[in-house]
PDB file of C-alpha atoms in Angstrom:
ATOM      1  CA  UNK A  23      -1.592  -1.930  24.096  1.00 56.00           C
ATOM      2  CA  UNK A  24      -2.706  -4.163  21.183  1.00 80.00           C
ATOM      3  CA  UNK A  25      -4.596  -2.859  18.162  1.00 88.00           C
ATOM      4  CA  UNK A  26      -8.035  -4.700  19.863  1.00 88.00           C
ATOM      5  CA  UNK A  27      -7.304  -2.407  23.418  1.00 92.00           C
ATOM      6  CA  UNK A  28      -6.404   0.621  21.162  1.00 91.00           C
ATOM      7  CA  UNK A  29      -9.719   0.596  18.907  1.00 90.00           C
ATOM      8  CA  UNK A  30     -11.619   0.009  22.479  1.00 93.00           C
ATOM      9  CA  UNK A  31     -10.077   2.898  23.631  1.00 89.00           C
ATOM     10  CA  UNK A  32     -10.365   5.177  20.333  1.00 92.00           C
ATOM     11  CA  UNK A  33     -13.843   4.168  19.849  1.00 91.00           C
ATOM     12  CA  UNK A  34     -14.617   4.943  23.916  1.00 94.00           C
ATOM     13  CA  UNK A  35     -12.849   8.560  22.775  1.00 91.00           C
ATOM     14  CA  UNK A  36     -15.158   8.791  19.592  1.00 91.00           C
ATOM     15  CA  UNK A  37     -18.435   8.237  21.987  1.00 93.00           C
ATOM     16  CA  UNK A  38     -17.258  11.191  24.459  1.00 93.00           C
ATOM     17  CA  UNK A  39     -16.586  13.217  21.428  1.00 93.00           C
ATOM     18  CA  UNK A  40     -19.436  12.912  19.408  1.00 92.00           C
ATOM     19  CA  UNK A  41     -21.959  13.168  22.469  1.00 93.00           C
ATOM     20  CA  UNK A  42     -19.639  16.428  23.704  1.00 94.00           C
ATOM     21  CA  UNK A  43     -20.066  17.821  19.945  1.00 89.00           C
ATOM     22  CA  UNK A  44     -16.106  17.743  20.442  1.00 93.00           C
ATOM     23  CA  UNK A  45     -15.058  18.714  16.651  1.00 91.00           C
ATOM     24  CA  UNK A  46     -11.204  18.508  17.556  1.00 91.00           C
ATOM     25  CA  UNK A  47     -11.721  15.102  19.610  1.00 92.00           C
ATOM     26  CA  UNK A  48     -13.350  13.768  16.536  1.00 93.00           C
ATOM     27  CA  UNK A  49     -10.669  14.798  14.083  1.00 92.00           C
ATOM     28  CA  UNK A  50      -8.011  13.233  16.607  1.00 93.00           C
ATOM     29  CA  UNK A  51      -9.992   9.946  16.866  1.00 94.00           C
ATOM     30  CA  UNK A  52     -10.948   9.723  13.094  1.00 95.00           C
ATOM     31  CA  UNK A  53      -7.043  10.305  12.180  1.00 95.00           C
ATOM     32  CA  UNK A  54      -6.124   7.583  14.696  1.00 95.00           C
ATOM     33  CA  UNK A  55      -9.047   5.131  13.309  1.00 96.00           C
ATOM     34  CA  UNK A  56      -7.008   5.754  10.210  1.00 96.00           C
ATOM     35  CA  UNK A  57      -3.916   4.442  11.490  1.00 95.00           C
ATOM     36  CA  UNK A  58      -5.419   1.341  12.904  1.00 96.00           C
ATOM     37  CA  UNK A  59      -7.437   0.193  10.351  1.00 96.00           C
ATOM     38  CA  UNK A  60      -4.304   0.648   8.227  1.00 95.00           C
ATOM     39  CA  UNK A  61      -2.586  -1.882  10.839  1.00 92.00           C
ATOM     40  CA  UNK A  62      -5.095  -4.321  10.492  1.00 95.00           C
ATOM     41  CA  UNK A  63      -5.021  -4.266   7.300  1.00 95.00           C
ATOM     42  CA  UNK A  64      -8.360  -2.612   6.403  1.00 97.00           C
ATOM     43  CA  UNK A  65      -7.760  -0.434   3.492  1.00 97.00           C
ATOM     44  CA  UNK A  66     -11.302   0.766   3.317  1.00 96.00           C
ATOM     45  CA  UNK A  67     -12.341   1.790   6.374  1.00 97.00           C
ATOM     46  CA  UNK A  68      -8.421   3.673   6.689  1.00 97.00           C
ATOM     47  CA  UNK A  69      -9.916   5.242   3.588  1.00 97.00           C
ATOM     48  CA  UNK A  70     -13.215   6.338   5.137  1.00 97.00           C
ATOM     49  CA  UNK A  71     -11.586   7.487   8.174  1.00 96.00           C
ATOM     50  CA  UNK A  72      -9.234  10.499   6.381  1.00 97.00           C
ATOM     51  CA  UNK A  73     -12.290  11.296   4.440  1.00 96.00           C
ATOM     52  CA  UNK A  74     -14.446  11.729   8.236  1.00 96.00           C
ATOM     53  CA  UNK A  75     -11.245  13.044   9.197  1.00 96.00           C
ATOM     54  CA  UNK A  76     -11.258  15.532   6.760  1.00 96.00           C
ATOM     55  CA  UNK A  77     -14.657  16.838   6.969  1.00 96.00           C
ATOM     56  CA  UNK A  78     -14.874  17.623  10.718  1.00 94.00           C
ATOM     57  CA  UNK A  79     -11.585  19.533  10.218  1.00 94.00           C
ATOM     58  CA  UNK A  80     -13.124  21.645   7.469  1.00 95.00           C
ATOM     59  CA  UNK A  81     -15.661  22.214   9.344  1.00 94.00           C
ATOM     60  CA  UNK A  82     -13.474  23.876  12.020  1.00 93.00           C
ATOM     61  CA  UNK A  83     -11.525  24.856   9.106  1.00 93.00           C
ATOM     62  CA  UNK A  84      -8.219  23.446  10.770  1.00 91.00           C
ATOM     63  CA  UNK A  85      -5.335  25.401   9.074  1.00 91.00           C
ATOM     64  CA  UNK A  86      -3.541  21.788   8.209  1.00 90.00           C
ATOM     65  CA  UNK A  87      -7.035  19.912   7.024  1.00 94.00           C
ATOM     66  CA  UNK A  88      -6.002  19.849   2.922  1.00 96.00           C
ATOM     67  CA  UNK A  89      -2.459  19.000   4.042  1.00 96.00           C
ATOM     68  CA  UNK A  90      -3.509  15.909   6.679  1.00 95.00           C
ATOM     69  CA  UNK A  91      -6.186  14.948   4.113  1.00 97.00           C
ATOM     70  CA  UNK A  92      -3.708  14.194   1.156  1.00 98.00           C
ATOM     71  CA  UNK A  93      -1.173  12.763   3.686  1.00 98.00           C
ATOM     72  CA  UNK A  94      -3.493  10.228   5.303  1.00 97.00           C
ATOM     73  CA  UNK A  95      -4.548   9.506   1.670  1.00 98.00           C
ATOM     74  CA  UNK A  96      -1.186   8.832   0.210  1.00 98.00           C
ATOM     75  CA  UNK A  97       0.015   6.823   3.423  1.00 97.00           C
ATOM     76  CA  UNK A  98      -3.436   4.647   2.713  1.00 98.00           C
ATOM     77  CA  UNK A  99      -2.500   4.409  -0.898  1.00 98.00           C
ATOM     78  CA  UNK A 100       1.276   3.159  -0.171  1.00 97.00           C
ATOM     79  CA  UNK A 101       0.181   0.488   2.389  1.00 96.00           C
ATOM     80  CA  UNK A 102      -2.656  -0.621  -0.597  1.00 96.00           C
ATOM     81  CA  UNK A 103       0.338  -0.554  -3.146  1.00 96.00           C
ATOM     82  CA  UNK A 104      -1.063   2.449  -4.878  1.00 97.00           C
ATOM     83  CA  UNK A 105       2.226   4.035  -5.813  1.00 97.00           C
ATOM     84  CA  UNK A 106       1.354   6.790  -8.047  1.00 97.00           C
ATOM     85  CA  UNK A 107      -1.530   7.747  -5.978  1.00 98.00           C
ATOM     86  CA  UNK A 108       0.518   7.629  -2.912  1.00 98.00           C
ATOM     87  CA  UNK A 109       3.174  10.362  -5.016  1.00 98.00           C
ATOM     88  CA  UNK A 110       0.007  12.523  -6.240  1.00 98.00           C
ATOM     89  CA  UNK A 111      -0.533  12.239  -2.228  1.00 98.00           C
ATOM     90  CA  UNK A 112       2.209  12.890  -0.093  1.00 98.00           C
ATOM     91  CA  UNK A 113       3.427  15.683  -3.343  1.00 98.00           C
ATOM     92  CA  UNK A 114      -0.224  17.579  -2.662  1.00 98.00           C
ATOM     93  CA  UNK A 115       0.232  17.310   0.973  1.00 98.00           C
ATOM     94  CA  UNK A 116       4.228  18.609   0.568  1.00 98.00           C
ATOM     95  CA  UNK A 117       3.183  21.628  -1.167  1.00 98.00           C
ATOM     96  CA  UNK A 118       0.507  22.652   1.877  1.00 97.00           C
ATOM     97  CA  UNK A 119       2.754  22.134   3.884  1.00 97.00           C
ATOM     98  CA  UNK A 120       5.713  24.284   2.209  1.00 97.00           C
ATOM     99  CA  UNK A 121       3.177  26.762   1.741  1.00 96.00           C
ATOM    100  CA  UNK A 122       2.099  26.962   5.396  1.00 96.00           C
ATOM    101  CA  UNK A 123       6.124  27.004   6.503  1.00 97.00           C
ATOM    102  CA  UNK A 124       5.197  23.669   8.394  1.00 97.00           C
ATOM    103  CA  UNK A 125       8.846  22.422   8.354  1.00 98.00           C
ATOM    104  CA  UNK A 126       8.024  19.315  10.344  1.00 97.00           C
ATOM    105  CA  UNK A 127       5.411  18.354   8.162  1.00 97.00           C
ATOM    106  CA  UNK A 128       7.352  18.917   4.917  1.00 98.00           C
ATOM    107  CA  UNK A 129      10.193  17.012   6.006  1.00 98.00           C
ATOM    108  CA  UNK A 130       7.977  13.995   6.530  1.00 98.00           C
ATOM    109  CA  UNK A 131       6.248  14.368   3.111  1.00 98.00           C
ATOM    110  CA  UNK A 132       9.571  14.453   1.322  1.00 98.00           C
ATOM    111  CA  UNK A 133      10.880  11.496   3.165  1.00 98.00           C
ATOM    112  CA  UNK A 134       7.597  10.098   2.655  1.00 98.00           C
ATOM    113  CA  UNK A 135       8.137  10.741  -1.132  1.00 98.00           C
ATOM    114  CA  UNK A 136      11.453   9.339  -0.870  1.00 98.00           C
ATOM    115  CA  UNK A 137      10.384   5.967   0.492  1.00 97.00           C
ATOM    116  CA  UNK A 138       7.592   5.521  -2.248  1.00 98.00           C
ATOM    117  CA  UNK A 139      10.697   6.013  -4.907  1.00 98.00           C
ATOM    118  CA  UNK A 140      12.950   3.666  -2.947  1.00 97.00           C
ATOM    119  CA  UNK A 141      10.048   1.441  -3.666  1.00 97.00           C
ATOM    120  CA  UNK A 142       9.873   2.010  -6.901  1.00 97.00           C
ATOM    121  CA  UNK A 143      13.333   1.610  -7.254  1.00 97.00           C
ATOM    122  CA  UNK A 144      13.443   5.217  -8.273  1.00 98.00           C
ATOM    123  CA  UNK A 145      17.110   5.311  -6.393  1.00 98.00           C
ATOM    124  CA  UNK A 146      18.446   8.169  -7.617  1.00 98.00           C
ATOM    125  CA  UNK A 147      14.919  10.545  -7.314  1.00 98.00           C
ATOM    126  CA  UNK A 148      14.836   8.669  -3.657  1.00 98.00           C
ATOM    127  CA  UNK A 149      18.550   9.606  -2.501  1.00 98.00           C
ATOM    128  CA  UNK A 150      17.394  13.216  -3.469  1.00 98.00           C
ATOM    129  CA  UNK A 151      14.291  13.440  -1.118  1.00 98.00           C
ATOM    130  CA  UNK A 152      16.143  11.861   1.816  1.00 98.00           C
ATOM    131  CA  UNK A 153      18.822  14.724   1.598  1.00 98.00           C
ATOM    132  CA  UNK A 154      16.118  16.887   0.826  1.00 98.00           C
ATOM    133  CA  UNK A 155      14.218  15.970   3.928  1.00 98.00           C
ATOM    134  CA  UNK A 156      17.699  15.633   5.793  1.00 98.00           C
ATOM    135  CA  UNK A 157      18.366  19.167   5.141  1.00 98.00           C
ATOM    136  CA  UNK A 158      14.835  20.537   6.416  1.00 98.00           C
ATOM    137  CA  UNK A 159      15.242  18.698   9.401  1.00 98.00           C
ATOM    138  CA  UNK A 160      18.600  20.387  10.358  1.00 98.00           C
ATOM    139  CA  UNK A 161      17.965  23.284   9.439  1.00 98.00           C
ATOM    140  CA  UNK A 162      14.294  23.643  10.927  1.00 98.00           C
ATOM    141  CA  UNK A 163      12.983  21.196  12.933  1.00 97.00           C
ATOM    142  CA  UNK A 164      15.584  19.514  14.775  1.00 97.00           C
ATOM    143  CA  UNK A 165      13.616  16.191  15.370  1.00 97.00           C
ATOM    144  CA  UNK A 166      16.377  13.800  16.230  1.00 97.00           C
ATOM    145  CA  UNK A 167      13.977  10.480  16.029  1.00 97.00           C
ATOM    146  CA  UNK A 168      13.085  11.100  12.226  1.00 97.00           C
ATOM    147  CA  UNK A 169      16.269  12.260  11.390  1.00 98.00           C
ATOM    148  CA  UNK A 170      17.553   9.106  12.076  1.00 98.00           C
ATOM    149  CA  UNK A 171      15.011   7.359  10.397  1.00 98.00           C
ATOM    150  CA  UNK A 172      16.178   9.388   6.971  1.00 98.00           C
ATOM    151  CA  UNK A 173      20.078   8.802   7.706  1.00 98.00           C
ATOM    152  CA  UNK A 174      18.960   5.142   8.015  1.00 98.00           C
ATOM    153  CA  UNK A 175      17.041   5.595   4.440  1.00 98.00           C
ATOM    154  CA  UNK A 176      20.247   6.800   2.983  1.00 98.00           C
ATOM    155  CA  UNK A 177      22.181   4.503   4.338  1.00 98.00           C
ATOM    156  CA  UNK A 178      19.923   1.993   2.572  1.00 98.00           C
ATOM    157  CA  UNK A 179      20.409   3.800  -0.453  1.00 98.00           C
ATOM    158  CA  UNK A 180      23.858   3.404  -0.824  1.00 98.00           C
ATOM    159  CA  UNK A 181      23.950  -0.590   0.357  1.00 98.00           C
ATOM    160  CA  UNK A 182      22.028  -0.347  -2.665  1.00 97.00           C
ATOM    161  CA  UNK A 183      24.154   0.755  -4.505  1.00 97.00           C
ATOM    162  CA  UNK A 184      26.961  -1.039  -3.320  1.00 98.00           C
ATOM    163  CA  UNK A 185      28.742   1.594  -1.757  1.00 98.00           C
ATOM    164  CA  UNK A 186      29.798  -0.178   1.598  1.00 98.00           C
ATOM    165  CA  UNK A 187      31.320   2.117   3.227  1.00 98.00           C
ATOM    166  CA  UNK A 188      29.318   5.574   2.598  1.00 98.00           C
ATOM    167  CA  UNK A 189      26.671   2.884   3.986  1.00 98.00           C
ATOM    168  CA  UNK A 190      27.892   2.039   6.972  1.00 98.00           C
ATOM    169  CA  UNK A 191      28.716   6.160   7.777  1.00 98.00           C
ATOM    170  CA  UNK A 192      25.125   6.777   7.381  1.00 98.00           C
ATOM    171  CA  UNK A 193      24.407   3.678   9.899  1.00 98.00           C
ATOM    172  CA  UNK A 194      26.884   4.577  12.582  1.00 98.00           C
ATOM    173  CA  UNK A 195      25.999   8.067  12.316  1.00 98.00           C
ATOM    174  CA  UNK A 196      22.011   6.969  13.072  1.00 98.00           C
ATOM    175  CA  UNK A 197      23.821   4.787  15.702  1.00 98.00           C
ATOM    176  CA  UNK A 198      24.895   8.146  17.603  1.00 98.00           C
ATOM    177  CA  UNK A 199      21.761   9.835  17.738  1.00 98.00           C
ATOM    178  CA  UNK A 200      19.449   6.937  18.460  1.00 98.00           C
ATOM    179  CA  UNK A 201      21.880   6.243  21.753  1.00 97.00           C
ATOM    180  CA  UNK A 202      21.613   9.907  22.569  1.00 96.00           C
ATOM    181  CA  UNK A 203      17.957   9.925  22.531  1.00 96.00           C
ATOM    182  CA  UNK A 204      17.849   6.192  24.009  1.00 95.00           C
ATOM    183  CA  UNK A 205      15.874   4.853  20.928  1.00 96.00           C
ATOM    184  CA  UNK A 206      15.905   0.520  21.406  1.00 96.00           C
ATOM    185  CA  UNK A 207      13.636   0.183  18.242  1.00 95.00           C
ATOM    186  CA  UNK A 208      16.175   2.549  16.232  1.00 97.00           C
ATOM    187  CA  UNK A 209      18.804   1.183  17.608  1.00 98.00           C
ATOM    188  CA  UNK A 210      17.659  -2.143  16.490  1.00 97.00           C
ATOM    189  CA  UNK A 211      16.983  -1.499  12.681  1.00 97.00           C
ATOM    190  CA  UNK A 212      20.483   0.551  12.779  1.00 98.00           C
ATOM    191  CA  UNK A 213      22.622  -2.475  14.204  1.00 98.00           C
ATOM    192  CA  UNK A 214      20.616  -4.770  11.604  1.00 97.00           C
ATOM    193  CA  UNK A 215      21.909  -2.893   8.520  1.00 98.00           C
ATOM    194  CA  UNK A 216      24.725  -2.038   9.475  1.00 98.00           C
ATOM    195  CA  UNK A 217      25.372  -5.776   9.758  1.00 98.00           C
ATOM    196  CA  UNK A 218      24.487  -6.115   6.103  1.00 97.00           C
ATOM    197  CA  UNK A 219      26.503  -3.097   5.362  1.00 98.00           C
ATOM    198  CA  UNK A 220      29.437  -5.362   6.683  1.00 98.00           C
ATOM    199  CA  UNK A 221      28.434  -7.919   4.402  1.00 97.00           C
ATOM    200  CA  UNK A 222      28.590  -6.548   1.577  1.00 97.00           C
ATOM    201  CA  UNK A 223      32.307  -4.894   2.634  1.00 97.00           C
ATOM    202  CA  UNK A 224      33.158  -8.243   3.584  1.00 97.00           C
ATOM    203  CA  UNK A 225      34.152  -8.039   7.148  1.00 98.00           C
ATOM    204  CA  UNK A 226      31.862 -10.831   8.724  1.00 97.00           C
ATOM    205  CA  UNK A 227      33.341 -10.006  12.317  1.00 96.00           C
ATOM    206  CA  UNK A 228      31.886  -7.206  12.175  1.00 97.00           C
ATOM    207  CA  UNK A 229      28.720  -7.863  10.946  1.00 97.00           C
ATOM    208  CA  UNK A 230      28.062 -10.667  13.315  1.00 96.00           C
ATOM    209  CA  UNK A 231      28.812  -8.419  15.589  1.00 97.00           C
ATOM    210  CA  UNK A 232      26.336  -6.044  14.358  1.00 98.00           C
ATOM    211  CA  UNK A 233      23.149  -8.210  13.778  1.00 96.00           C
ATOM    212  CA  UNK A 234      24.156  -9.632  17.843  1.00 96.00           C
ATOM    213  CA  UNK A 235      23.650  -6.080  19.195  1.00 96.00           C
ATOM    214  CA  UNK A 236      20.216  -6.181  17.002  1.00 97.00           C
ATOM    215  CA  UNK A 237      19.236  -9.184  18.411  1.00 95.00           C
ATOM    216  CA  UNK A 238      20.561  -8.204  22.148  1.00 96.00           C
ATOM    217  CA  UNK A 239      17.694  -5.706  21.496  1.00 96.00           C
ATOM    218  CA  UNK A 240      15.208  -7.437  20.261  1.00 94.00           C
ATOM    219  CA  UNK A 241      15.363  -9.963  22.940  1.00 94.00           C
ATOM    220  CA  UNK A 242      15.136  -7.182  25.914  1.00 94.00           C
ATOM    221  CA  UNK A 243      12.212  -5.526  23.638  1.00 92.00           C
ATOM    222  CA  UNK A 244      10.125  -9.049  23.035  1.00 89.00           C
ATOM    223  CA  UNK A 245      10.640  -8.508  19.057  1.00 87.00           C
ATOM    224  CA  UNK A 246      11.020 -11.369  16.573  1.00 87.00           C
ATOM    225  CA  UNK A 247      14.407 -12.218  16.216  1.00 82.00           C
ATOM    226  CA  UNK A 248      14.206 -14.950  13.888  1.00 83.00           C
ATOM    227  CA  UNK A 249      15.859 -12.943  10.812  1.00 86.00           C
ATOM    228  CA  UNK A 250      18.680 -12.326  13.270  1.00 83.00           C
ATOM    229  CA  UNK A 251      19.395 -15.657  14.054  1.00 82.00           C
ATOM    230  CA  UNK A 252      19.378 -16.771  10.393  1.00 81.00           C
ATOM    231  CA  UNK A 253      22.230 -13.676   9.693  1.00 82.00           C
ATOM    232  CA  UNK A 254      24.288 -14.750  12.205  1.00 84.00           C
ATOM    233  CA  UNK A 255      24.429 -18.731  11.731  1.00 77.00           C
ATOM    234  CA  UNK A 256      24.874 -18.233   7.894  1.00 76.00           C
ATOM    235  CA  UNK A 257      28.734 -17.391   8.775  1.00 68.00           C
TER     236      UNK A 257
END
C-alpha cells in the first residue's frame, strides 16, 4: 500500500469514526495521519495531527496521552531538523513513560534520544542511550525487532569510531536475531554495514561479500539497490 491508498484508507477510518463518535478510532487515525504526513513530507499537518491526537485522548483521558503527545512531537521535530526540540520531546515523553513502568515505550524514547545525539554527533551521550535502551529491552520487553535496530545503532557507533571489529560484533550479532525472526529489511541494513565495517578493517572479500547479501535482498524485496552496486564495483 502506497502513502495515496493508505491516507484513502485512514481518512475512510476517520469518517466511520467521527460519525460513530468513536474517541479511540479517532486517536488511532489522527496518530496514523501523523505518520503519513510526516512521510510526505508535510511537517504541518504531522504537527496538527499529534495536537488532534492529543486532545481526543485527553478527552478519554488515555493513560499514555502526555507520553504519545511529546513523542509524536519530538519525532515531528527530528524529521523538521528541530534537534533540541526533538530532545525536550522524546526526554518529556521518556520520563511518562518511566513513570508509568511502560518499558516498551521507554526503550524507544531512549533509543529515540540516542539517534537525535548520533545526529548531533553527540557520540559518546548516543553510545550511552543505545546501551541504555539495550538494557531495557532485555531486561523488560524482549522485542527482538527493535533490539536489533539498537545493536545496529551501536554498531554504527563504533564504525564511527573506528573500532572495526567491536563493529562488526554488533552487526553479526543483529545478523542472528533478524534471521531468527525472518526480518529481509533488517537483514538488509545489517549486511550493508557490516560491509562497511569490513572496509574500514580492510578485508574487501568480505565486505563484497557483505553488501552482495544486501543487495540479494534488496532485489527479492524491490528496494533500490543502486548504493549497493556502487560498494561493490568500487573494489
Amino acid at each position: 500500500m502506497d502513502i495515496n491508498e493508505a491516507n484513502i484508507y485512514a481518512d475512510s477510518m476517520l469518517s466511520v469514526s467521527e460519525r460513530a463518535h468513536y474517541s479511540k478510532g479517532l486517536g488511532l487515525v489522527y496518530g496514523n495521519k501523523s505518520t503519513l504526513a510526516l512521510l510526505s513530507g508535510e511537517y504541518e499537518k504531522a504537527l496538527q495531527f499529534v495536537k488532534a491526537e492529543e486532545e481526543v485522548n485527553a478527552r478519554m483521558n488515555y493513560e499514555y496521552t502526555n507520553s504519545q503527545y511529546h513523542k509524536g512531537m519530538g519525532r515531528v521535530h527530528y524529521y523538521m531538523r528541530n534537534l533540541d526540540s526533538s530532545l525536550y520531546h522524546f526526554n518529556r515523553a521518556a520520563i511518562e513513560y518511566r513513570n508509568q513502568d511502560n518499558y516498551s515505550g521507554l526503550s524507544e524514547m531512549v533509543n529515540s534520544l540516542g539517534a537525535v545525539n548520533y545526529y548531533l554527533g553527540n557520540y559518546d551521550t548516543a553510545l550511552i542511550q543505545y546501551r541504555e535502551a539495550q538494557e531495557i529491552i532485555e531486561s523488560h520487553t524482549k522485542d527482538t525487532l527493535s533490539l536489533i535496530n539498537i545493536v545496529n545503532n551501536i554498531g554504527l557507533i563504533f564504525s564511527h569510531y573506528q573500532k572495526a571489529e567491536k563493529a562488526i560484533a554488533y552487526f553479526e550479532t543483529g545478523l542472528e536475531l533478524a534471521q531468527i525472526k525472518n526480518a529481509p529489511f533488517s537483514l538488509d541494513m545489517l549486511y550493508f554495514n557490516l560491509g562497511d565495517a569490513y572496509v574500514l578493517k580492510e578485508d574487501y572479500k568480505m565486505a563484497i561479500e557483505s553488501f552482495r547479501y544486501s543487495l540479494e535482498i534488496k532485489k527479492n524485496n524491490n528496494i533500490p539497490y543502486g548504493t549497493n552496486l556502487s560498494r561493490i564495483g568500487c573494489f
